[in-house]
Every structure is written in structure tokens, then in C-alpha cells.
PDB file of C-alpha atoms in Angstrom:
ATOM      1  CA  UNK A   1       0.000   0.000   0.000  1.00 63.00           C
ATOM      2  CA  UNK A   2       1.794   3.103  -1.248  1.00 74.00           C
ATOM      3  CA  UNK A   3       1.805   6.041   1.086  1.00 92.00           C
ATOM      4  CA  UNK A   4       1.867   9.693   0.085  1.00 96.00           C
ATOM      5  CA  UNK A   5       4.504  10.375  -2.553  1.00 96.00           C
ATOM      6  CA  UNK A   6       5.928  13.766  -3.457  1.00 97.00           C
ATOM      7  CA  UNK A   7       8.208  14.943  -6.230  1.00 97.00           C
ATOM      8  CA  UNK A   8      10.777  16.257  -6.583  1.00 97.00           C
ATOM      9  CA  UNK A   9      12.559  15.726  -3.275  1.00 96.00           C
ATOM     10  CA  UNK A  10      14.761  18.788  -3.664  1.00 96.00           C
ATOM     11  CA  UNK A  11      14.547  21.872  -5.831  1.00 96.00           C
ATOM     12  CA  UNK A  12      16.622  25.022  -6.215  1.00 98.00           C
ATOM     13  CA  UNK A  13      15.061  28.075  -7.846  1.00 98.00           C
ATOM     14  CA  UNK A  14      15.917  31.727  -8.315  1.00 98.00           C
ATOM     15  CA  UNK A  15      13.879  34.644  -7.019  1.00 98.00           C
ATOM     16  CA  UNK A  16      11.048  35.544  -9.373  1.00 98.00           C
ATOM     17  CA  UNK A  17      10.801  32.089 -10.891  1.00 98.00           C
ATOM     18  CA  UNK A  18       7.824  29.768 -10.707  1.00 98.00           C
ATOM     19  CA  UNK A  19       7.744  26.241  -9.274  1.00 98.00           C
ATOM     20  CA  UNK A  20       5.378  23.273  -9.399  1.00 98.00           C
ATOM     21  CA  UNK A  21       5.396  20.550  -6.763  1.00 98.00           C
ATOM     22  CA  UNK A  22       3.542  17.259  -7.139  1.00 98.00           C
ATOM     23  CA  UNK A  23       1.795  14.882  -4.767  1.00 98.00           C
ATOM     24  CA  UNK A  24       0.061  11.525  -5.012  1.00 98.00           C
ATOM     25  CA  UNK A  25      -2.166  10.695  -2.045  1.00 96.00           C
ATOM     26  CA  UNK A  26      -2.263   7.490  -0.095  1.00 95.00           C
ATOM     27  CA  UNK A  27      -4.413   4.808  -1.689  1.00 94.00           C
ATOM     28  CA  UNK A  28      -8.053   5.246  -0.675  1.00 91.00           C
ATOM     29  CA  UNK A  29      -7.640   8.931   0.259  1.00 92.00           C
ATOM     30  CA  UNK A  30      -9.509  11.643  -1.601  1.00 92.00           C
ATOM     31  CA  UNK A  31      -8.401  14.872   0.066  1.00 92.00           C
ATOM     32  CA  UNK A  32      -5.035  16.572  -0.278  1.00 95.00           C
ATOM     33  CA  UNK A  33      -3.681  19.321   1.965  1.00 95.00           C
ATOM     34  CA  UNK A  34      -0.487  21.281   1.482  1.00 97.00           C
ATOM     35  CA  UNK A  35       1.682  22.625   4.280  1.00 97.00           C
ATOM     36  CA  UNK A  36       4.767  24.830   4.383  1.00 97.00           C
ATOM     37  CA  UNK A  37       7.351  24.060   7.056  1.00 96.00           C
ATOM     38  CA  UNK A  38      10.028  26.680   7.560  1.00 95.00           C
ATOM     39  CA  UNK A  39      13.215  25.657   9.348  1.00 91.00           C
ATOM     40  CA  UNK A  40      12.597  25.126  13.044  1.00 89.00           C
ATOM     41  CA  UNK A  41       8.853  25.670  12.745  1.00 92.00           C
ATOM     42  CA  UNK A  42       5.751  23.558  12.675  1.00 93.00           C
ATOM     43  CA  UNK A  43       3.888  23.011   9.412  1.00 95.00           C
ATOM     44  CA  UNK A  44       1.651  25.907   8.308  1.00 95.00           C
ATOM     45  CA  UNK A  45      -1.538  25.139   6.391  1.00 94.00           C
ATOM     46  CA  UNK A  46      -1.590  26.436   2.820  1.00 97.00           C
ATOM     47  CA  UNK A  47      -4.793  24.932   1.394  1.00 95.00           C
ATOM     48  CA  UNK A  48      -6.870  21.800   1.037  1.00 93.00           C
ATOM     49  CA  UNK A  49      -8.317  20.213  -2.106  1.00 94.00           C
ATOM     50  CA  UNK A  50     -11.270  17.911  -2.450  1.00 92.00           C
ATOM     51  CA  UNK A  51     -13.248  17.042  -5.577  1.00 91.00           C
ATOM     52  CA  UNK A  52     -10.799  19.111  -7.594  1.00 94.00           C
ATOM     53  CA  UNK A  53     -11.713  22.294  -5.735  1.00 94.00           C
ATOM     54  CA  UNK A  54      -9.927  24.366  -3.111  1.00 93.00           C
ATOM     55  CA  UNK A  55     -12.018  23.886   0.033  1.00 90.00           C
ATOM     56  CA  UNK A  56     -10.096  25.857   2.610  1.00 90.00           C
ATOM     57  CA  UNK A  57      -7.136  28.178   2.544  1.00 93.00           C
ATOM     58  CA  UNK A  58      -4.633  29.360   5.101  1.00 92.00           C
ATOM     59  CA  UNK A  59      -2.988  32.752   5.333  1.00 93.00           C
ATOM     60  CA  UNK A  60      -0.942  32.545   2.144  1.00 97.00           C
ATOM     61  CA  UNK A  61      -0.895  34.994  -0.777  1.00 97.00           C
ATOM     62  CA  UNK A  62      -2.397  34.320  -4.185  1.00 97.00           C
ATOM     63  CA  UNK A  63       1.073  33.473  -5.476  1.00 98.00           C
ATOM     64  CA  UNK A  64       0.337  30.066  -4.006  1.00 98.00           C
ATOM     65  CA  UNK A  65      -2.140  28.100  -6.064  1.00 97.00           C
ATOM     66  CA  UNK A  66      -2.998  24.492  -6.545  1.00 97.00           C
ATOM     67  CA  UNK A  67      -4.846  21.913  -8.483  1.00 97.00           C
ATOM     68  CA  UNK A  68      -6.326  18.492  -7.865  1.00 97.00           C
ATOM     69  CA  UNK A  69      -6.794  15.980 -10.641  1.00 97.00           C
ATOM     70  CA  UNK A  70      -9.553  13.366 -11.083  1.00 96.00           C
ATOM     71  CA  UNK A  71      -7.196  10.675  -9.742  1.00 95.00           C
ATOM     72  CA  UNK A  72      -6.879  12.761  -6.517  1.00 96.00           C
ATOM     73  CA  UNK A  73      -3.255  13.709  -7.144  1.00 97.00           C
ATOM     74  CA  UNK A  74      -2.386  17.337  -6.647  1.00 98.00           C
ATOM     75  CA  UNK A  75       0.016  20.099  -7.606  1.00 98.00           C
ATOM     76  CA  UNK A  76       1.184  23.143  -5.691  1.00 98.00           C
ATOM     77  CA  UNK A  77       2.295  26.119  -7.767  1.00 98.00           C
ATOM     78  CA  UNK A  78       4.193  29.090  -6.427  1.00 98.00           C
ATOM     79  CA  UNK A  79       4.733  32.141  -8.658  1.00 98.00           C
ATOM     80  CA  UNK A  80       7.188  35.004  -8.306  1.00 98.00           C
ATOM     81  CA  UNK A  81       9.312  33.145  -5.776  1.00 98.00           C
ATOM     82  CA  UNK A  82      10.729  35.045  -2.815  1.00 98.00           C
ATOM     83  CA  UNK A  83      13.667  34.111  -0.619  1.00 97.00           C
ATOM     84  CA  UNK A  84      11.163  33.582   2.201  1.00 97.00           C
ATOM     85  CA  UNK A  85       9.481  30.804   0.240  1.00 98.00           C
ATOM     86  CA  UNK A  86      12.444  28.553   1.002  1.00 98.00           C
ATOM     87  CA  UNK A  87      10.992  25.743   3.101  1.00 97.00           C
ATOM     88  CA  UNK A  88       9.958  22.110   3.206  1.00 96.00           C
ATOM     89  CA  UNK A  89       6.630  21.701   1.424  1.00 97.00           C
ATOM     90  CA  UNK A  90       4.587  18.842   2.771  1.00 96.00           C
ATOM     91  CA  UNK A  91       1.642  17.160   1.153  1.00 96.00           C
ATOM     92  CA  UNK A  92      -0.836  15.280   3.306  1.00 94.00           C
ATOM     93  CA  UNK A  93      -3.817  13.163   2.363  1.00 93.00           C
ATOM     94  CA  UNK A  94      -6.923  12.121   4.258  1.00 89.00           C
ATOM     95  CA  UNK A  95     -10.483  10.911   3.777  1.00 87.00           C
ATOM     96  CA  UNK A  96     -13.049  13.672   3.583  1.00 75.00           C
ATOM     97  CA  UNK A  97     -16.107  11.863   4.837  1.00 66.00           C
ATOM     98  CA  UNK A  98     -14.402  10.631   7.969  1.00 68.00           C
ATOM     99  CA  UNK A  99     -14.306  13.397  10.560  1.00 66.00           C
ATOM    100  CA  UNK A 100     -10.939  13.625  12.228  1.00 68.00           C
ATOM    101  CA  UNK A 101      -9.353  11.413   9.590  1.00 77.00           C
ATOM    102  CA  UNK A 102      -5.663  11.766  10.398  1.00 85.00           C
ATOM    103  CA  UNK A 103      -3.384  13.388   7.868  1.00 88.00           C
ATOM    104  CA  UNK A 104      -0.824  11.090   6.286  1.00 92.00           C
ATOM    105  CA  UNK A 105       2.236  12.983   5.117  1.00 93.00           C
ATOM    106  CA  UNK A 106       4.740  12.530   2.345  1.00 94.00           C
ATOM    107  CA  UNK A 107       8.431  13.161   2.898  1.00 93.00           C
ATOM    108  CA  UNK A 108       8.166  16.628   1.414  1.00 95.00           C
ATOM    109  CA  UNK A 109       9.893  18.719  -1.203  1.00 97.00           C
ATOM    110  CA  UNK A 110      12.769  20.874   0.015  1.00 96.00           C
ATOM    111  CA  UNK A 111      12.612  24.156  -1.930  1.00 98.00           C
ATOM    112  CA  UNK A 112      15.550  26.529  -1.832  1.00 98.00           C
ATOM    113  CA  UNK A 113      15.151  29.974  -3.375  1.00 98.00           C
ATOM    114  CA  UNK A 114      18.381  31.853  -4.094  1.00 97.00           C
TER     115      UNK A 114
ATOM    116  CA  UNK B   1      -7.486  31.959  16.048  1.00 58.00           C
ATOM    117  CA  UNK B   2      -6.162  28.564  16.843  1.00 70.00           C
ATOM    118  CA  UNK B   3      -2.851  28.302  18.628  1.00 88.00           C
ATOM    119  CA  UNK B   4      -0.882  25.263  19.754  1.00 93.00           C
ATOM    120  CA  UNK B   5       2.107  25.637  22.060  1.00 94.00           C
ATOM    121  CA  UNK B   6       4.849  23.220  23.036  1.00 95.00           C
ATOM    122  CA  UNK B   7       8.126  23.451  24.873  1.00 90.00           C
ATOM    123  CA  UNK B   8      11.041  23.471  22.459  1.00 92.00           C
ATOM    124  CA  UNK B   9      13.349  20.866  23.925  1.00 96.00           C
ATOM    125  CA  UNK B  10      13.375  17.795  26.159  1.00 97.00           C
ATOM    126  CA  UNK B  11      16.346  15.654  27.133  1.00 97.00           C
ATOM    127  CA  UNK B  12      15.991  12.220  28.787  1.00 97.00           C
ATOM    128  CA  UNK B  13      18.193   9.214  29.473  1.00 97.00           C
ATOM    129  CA  UNK B  14      17.665   6.000  27.580  1.00 97.00           C
ATOM    130  CA  UNK B  15      15.236   3.751  29.456  1.00 97.00           C
ATOM    131  CA  UNK B  16      13.496   6.624  31.246  1.00 97.00           C
ATOM    132  CA  UNK B  17      10.019   7.889  30.429  1.00 97.00           C
ATOM    133  CA  UNK B  18       9.560  11.026  28.340  1.00 97.00           C
ATOM    134  CA  UNK B  19       6.617  13.358  28.749  1.00 97.00           C
ATOM    135  CA  UNK B  20       5.966  15.935  26.041  1.00 98.00           C
ATOM    136  CA  UNK B  21       3.365  18.576  26.802  1.00 97.00           C
ATOM    137  CA  UNK B  22       1.121  20.685  24.612  1.00 96.00           C
ATOM    138  CA  UNK B  23      -1.516  23.352  25.182  1.00 95.00           C
ATOM    139  CA  UNK B  24      -4.068  24.551  22.681  1.00 92.00           C
ATOM    140  CA  UNK B  25      -6.511  27.437  22.606  1.00 88.00           C
ATOM    141  CA  UNK B  26      -9.333  26.349  20.305  1.00 81.00           C
ATOM    142  CA  UNK B  27     -12.229  25.162  22.465  1.00 77.00           C
ATOM    143  CA  UNK B  28     -13.832  23.525  19.440  1.00 78.00           C
ATOM    144  CA  UNK B  29     -10.874  21.200  18.969  1.00 77.00           C
ATOM    145  CA  UNK B  30     -12.293  17.754  18.490  1.00 82.00           C
ATOM    146  CA  UNK B  31      -9.323  15.683  17.401  1.00 88.00           C
ATOM    147  CA  UNK B  32      -5.786  15.938  18.710  1.00 92.00           C
ATOM    148  CA  UNK B  33      -2.759  14.279  17.181  1.00 93.00           C
ATOM    149  CA  UNK B  34       0.861  13.515  17.871  1.00 96.00           C
ATOM    150  CA  UNK B  35       3.282  13.360  14.976  1.00 96.00           C
ATOM    151  CA  UNK B  36       6.987  12.471  14.896  1.00 97.00           C
ATOM    152  CA  UNK B  37       9.467  13.989  12.468  1.00 96.00           C
ATOM    153  CA  UNK B  38      12.950  12.618  11.963  1.00 94.00           C
ATOM    154  CA  UNK B  39      15.652  14.647  10.181  1.00 88.00           C
ATOM    155  CA  UNK B  40      14.975  15.087   6.478  1.00 83.00           C
ATOM    156  CA  UNK B  41      11.652  13.288   6.636  1.00 86.00           C
ATOM    157  CA  UNK B  42       7.964  14.077   6.638  1.00 89.00           C
ATOM    158  CA  UNK B  43       5.649  13.720   9.607  1.00 93.00           C
ATOM    159  CA  UNK B  44       4.738  10.290  10.896  1.00 93.00           C
ATOM    160  CA  UNK B  45       1.424   9.907  12.698  1.00 93.00           C
ATOM    161  CA  UNK B  46       2.032   8.355  16.123  1.00 95.00           C
ATOM    162  CA  UNK B  47      -1.387   8.428  17.717  1.00 94.00           C
ATOM    163  CA  UNK B  48      -4.504  10.536  18.077  1.00 91.00           C
ATOM    164  CA  UNK B  49      -7.318  11.048  20.534  1.00 92.00           C
ATOM    165  CA  UNK B  50     -10.870  12.295  20.320  1.00 89.00           C
ATOM    166  CA  UNK B  51     -11.897  15.058  22.690  1.00 86.00           C
ATOM    167  CA  UNK B  52     -14.431  12.818  24.425  1.00 87.00           C
ATOM    168  CA  UNK B  53     -11.576  10.633  25.680  1.00 89.00           C
ATOM    169  CA  UNK B  54      -9.270  11.287  28.632  1.00 92.00           C
ATOM    170  CA  UNK B  55      -6.591   8.776  27.848  1.00 95.00           C
ATOM    171  CA  UNK B  56      -5.387   6.505  25.094  1.00 94.00           C
ATOM    172  CA  UNK B  57      -2.641   3.912  25.343  1.00 95.00           C
ATOM    173  CA  UNK B  58      -0.842   2.358  22.409  1.00 92.00           C
ATOM    174  CA  UNK B  59       2.107   0.132  23.326  1.00 95.00           C
ATOM    175  CA  UNK B  60       4.805   2.475  24.746  1.00 96.00           C
ATOM    176  CA  UNK B  61       2.730   5.585  24.057  1.00 97.00           C
ATOM    177  CA  UNK B  62       0.179   7.082  26.445  1.00 97.00           C
ATOM    178  CA  UNK B  63      -1.816  10.186  25.553  1.00 97.00           C
ATOM    179  CA  UNK B  64      -3.523  12.184  28.279  1.00 96.00           C
ATOM    180  CA  UNK B  65      -6.077  14.878  27.532  1.00 95.00           C
ATOM    181  CA  UNK B  66      -7.320  17.481  29.991  1.00 93.00           C
ATOM    182  CA  UNK B  67     -10.033  19.183  27.991  1.00 91.00           C
ATOM    183  CA  UNK B  68     -10.864  21.673  30.728  1.00 91.00           C
ATOM    184  CA  UNK B  69      -7.298  23.020  30.729  1.00 93.00           C
ATOM    185  CA  UNK B  70      -6.796  22.379  26.988  1.00 92.00           C
ATOM    186  CA  UNK B  71      -3.697  20.366  27.812  1.00 95.00           C
ATOM    187  CA  UNK B  72      -2.433  17.321  25.950  1.00 95.00           C
ATOM    188  CA  UNK B  73       0.547  15.167  26.827  1.00 97.00           C
ATOM    189  CA  UNK B  74       2.425  12.304  25.231  1.00 97.00           C
ATOM    190  CA  UNK B  75       4.272   9.858  27.447  1.00 98.00           C
ATOM    191  CA  UNK B  76       6.830   7.535  25.899  1.00 98.00           C
ATOM    192  CA  UNK B  77       7.752   4.659  28.184  1.00 98.00           C
ATOM    193  CA  UNK B  78      11.247   3.115  28.109  1.00 97.00           C
ATOM    194  CA  UNK B  79      12.559   5.798  25.768  1.00 98.00           C
ATOM    195  CA  UNK B  80      15.086   4.554  23.215  1.00 97.00           C
ATOM    196  CA  UNK B  81      17.693   6.389  21.124  1.00 96.00           C
ATOM    197  CA  UNK B  82      15.493   5.740  18.095  1.00 95.00           C
ATOM    198  CA  UNK B  83      12.853   7.952  19.701  1.00 97.00           C
ATOM    199  CA  UNK B  84      15.085  10.999  19.213  1.00 97.00           C
ATOM    200  CA  UNK B  85      13.132  13.275  16.885  1.00 97.00           C
ATOM    201  CA  UNK B  86      10.857  16.304  16.844  1.00 97.00           C
ATOM    202  CA  UNK B  87       7.357  15.692  18.148  1.00 98.00           C
ATOM    203  CA  UNK B  88       4.441  17.808  16.981  1.00 97.00           C
ATOM    204  CA  UNK B  89       1.122  18.250  18.697  1.00 96.00           C
ATOM    205  CA  UNK B  90      -1.768  19.135  16.359  1.00 93.00           C
ATOM    206  CA  UNK B  91      -5.487  19.799  16.575  1.00 91.00           C
ATOM    207  CA  UNK B  92      -8.532  20.166  14.389  1.00 85.00           C
ATOM    208  CA  UNK B  93     -12.229  20.775  14.802  1.00 74.00           C
ATOM    209  CA  UNK B  94     -13.032  17.945  12.400  1.00 62.00           C
ATOM    210  CA  UNK B  95     -13.036  18.580   8.692  1.00 63.00           C
ATOM    211  CA  UNK B  96     -11.121  21.783   8.883  1.00 66.00           C
ATOM    212  CA  UNK B  97      -7.419  22.428   8.620  1.00 83.00           C
ATOM    213  CA  UNK B  98      -5.085  20.879  11.154  1.00 88.00           C
ATOM    214  CA  UNK B  99      -3.078  23.327  13.263  1.00 91.00           C
ATOM    215  CA  UNK B 100       0.369  22.261  14.436  1.00 94.00           C
ATOM    216  CA  UNK B 101       2.550  23.351  17.312  1.00 95.00           C
ATOM    217  CA  UNK B 102       6.167  24.397  16.826  1.00 94.00           C
ATOM    218  CA  UNK B 103       7.450  20.984  17.869  1.00 96.00           C
ATOM    219  CA  UNK B 104       9.424  19.575  20.800  1.00 97.00           C
ATOM    220  CA  UNK B 105      12.872  18.225  20.069  1.00 97.00           C
ATOM    221  CA  UNK B 106      13.443  15.066  22.099  1.00 98.00           C
ATOM    222  CA  UNK B 107      17.056  14.137  22.767  1.00 97.00           C
ATOM    223  CA  UNK B 108      17.691  10.674  24.194  1.00 97.00           C
ATOM    224  CA  UNK B 109      21.029  10.273  25.946  1.00 96.00           C
ATOM    225  CA  UNK B 110      22.487   6.734  25.816  1.00 93.00           C
TER     226      UNK B 110
END
């Protein structure tokens, strides 16, 4: 049973560039959430996708956008990268109809913006 | 808004018990979680508890919840060097986003 998979594992970009991160949820999960984890901090909620729509959003600017595909996989896009966007980006999946369904995380994508 | 607080660091000797504490502010928190993060890895779910429970035990792990004080703790019995990691407390009201604490770094001294 494959868990949550993310790609790529590491990425280096320059300020102003755009980046796309990818996530495949755990088998049987239909909801994908994205989190940003800065060094030494806890994960911060970016947004959640279900049925190919953004259902809830955290306190992140519009430069952060996403997409969910019919197979439940998801992408996170960040435009006009800033140095402060350097972080570990974590994807987590869960089951929408099950209240309190724990998040299952991938190993993340380490983004470095120079 | 929601806030989850944890102490930053805990050091214990191998074989002792570790107790990691967490406080949260959201009175509508329904589900509370403990995650473990090892260097360079994502978050691994350790255990979780519903707000209508006071305690949950799972092998070496014991979770205690004091809903009145909004206090959650994780006890690890017979702590091993492999338990060294960062432990995150997290909460949610149900279908909403999950809010995480800043993490407690557990150092196990051989």
C-alpha cells in the first residue's frame, strides 16, 4: 500500500521564478492538503483540495495556487518566488467523509530559493 | 485563532520515560494528534485522541487529555535512542485544517 509520494525531493530556484510541486495521495484517500514548514517551525496550512476544488485556505498569498486531478493527485504552484518561500513543502492526504481522519504525510519537497 | 504551544526541547536518558506537553486554545478542537518527524523526513502519525476521551494507550505511548485546561501530553515509556526526533502536537475541529505546534525536540542520551 503506497503512502503519500511527493516529487521532486529537492529543488533550487531563483527569485522571481515559478515552481510546481507534485503529490500523489495514499491509496483510498480523496483529500489533499499542502503545508509549508520553515526551518525550526511547525507546518503551516496552505490549502486543502477535495473534488478538484480548493475547500479551505490558510494565510498565504495568491502566489500560491494548486490543483487536484480526477485521480486525486495534486500540484502546488508558487509564482514570483521570494527568498522567504524557502521551506519544506509537505503534502498530506486524508479521507473527507471521515471526521478527524488523520493526515498522512509525504516526505516533502525541500525548496531553496536563491 | 487557533494556537498550539509546546516546549522546544526535552532531554531524557535511555530507558526513562519522556513526557511531552502541549496546550491549545481552540475550544472547538475535536481531534488531537501527535506526529513524529525525523531529520529530512515528513511527519509520521504516532497516535490521536478524540476530545471525548481522557486517555489513550498504544504500546509504549500514552496520551492524556485534559479538555478543561486544553492540555495534551504524550508519554513515551522506556525511551530509546530511536525515539530521538521532533514531536508535533496538532489539533482540528473535524473537517477543517489541522493546526500544528512548533514541535518539541526530544534528545535521548544513551
